XYZ file of C-alpha atoms in Angstrom:
81
model
C 86.316 84.346 84.123
C 84.192 82.158 81.857
C 84.480 84.641 78.984
C 88.268 84.721 79.464
C 88.403 80.940 79.141
C 86.205 80.969 76.044
C 88.373 83.731 74.528
C 91.498 81.671 75.158
C 89.851 78.581 73.689
C 88.781 80.544 70.628
C 92.267 81.958 70.107
C 93.792 78.475 70.529
C 91.402 77.125 67.900
C 92.306 79.979 65.550
C 95.996 79.265 66.063
C 95.501 75.581 65.240
C 93.600 76.417 62.055
C 96.199 79.028 61.095
C 99.006 76.547 61.552
C 97.183 74.024 59.388
C 96.663 76.597 56.638
C 100.243 77.931 56.679
C 99.524 81.163 58.537
C 96.863 82.667 56.269
C 94.269 82.722 59.064
C 96.875 83.943 61.584
C 97.368 87.170 59.650
C 93.609 87.810 59.584
C 93.222 87.039 63.320
C 96.085 89.358 64.333
C 94.537 92.236 62.382
C 91.307 91.881 64.392
C 92.953 92.863 67.706
C 94.240 96.306 68.625
C 97.692 96.776 70.074
C 97.529 97.288 73.871
C 98.512 100.963 73.624
C 95.620 101.505 71.200
C 93.060 99.419 73.109
C 93.985 101.022 76.454
C 95.204 104.570 75.849
C 96.541 105.992 79.100
C 97.377 109.430 80.365
C 98.673 110.927 83.595
C 98.575 114.400 85.078
C 99.808 115.960 88.287
C 96.944 117.428 90.323
C 99.082 118.694 93.190
C 102.322 117.865 95.001
C 100.796 114.686 96.446
C 98.405 113.522 93.716
C 98.905 111.962 90.298
C 95.783 111.184 88.255
C 95.892 108.201 85.892
C 93.201 107.790 83.215
C 92.549 105.051 80.697
C 90.400 105.358 77.596
C 89.302 101.814 76.785
C 88.409 101.035 73.167
C 84.889 99.784 72.421
C 84.437 96.041 73.063
C 87.592 95.908 75.232
C 87.646 95.567 79.016
C 90.160 96.695 81.630
C 89.947 94.583 84.776
C 90.941 96.151 88.097
C 92.566 92.941 89.349
C 94.693 92.680 86.178
C 96.417 96.077 86.305
C 99.025 97.456 88.659
C 100.966 100.646 89.256
C 104.572 100.755 90.420
C 106.599 103.702 91.672
C 110.172 103.948 90.397
C 111.255 106.883 92.571
C 112.334 105.757 96.050
C 110.934 108.980 97.546
C 107.426 108.476 96.142
C 104.730 106.274 97.593
C 101.310 104.972 96.595
C 98.332 105.309 98.844
């Protein structure tokens, strides 16, 4: 949690500097981060009639936290568990 707070503080500082310099730093900071679909490439495959396997390939230096992701079922006949 501490690293999350320091990351947020760092990004807030970058935003303040970027605003003061008319967005020049903002463009450089945005280029440093991957888009979510690039940082966390996901795939799914059906293993059998009751099992769906989800996989995530996480880019180097990125982290996927179990308590920050969720899966929802859109089909009323399907269930998780």
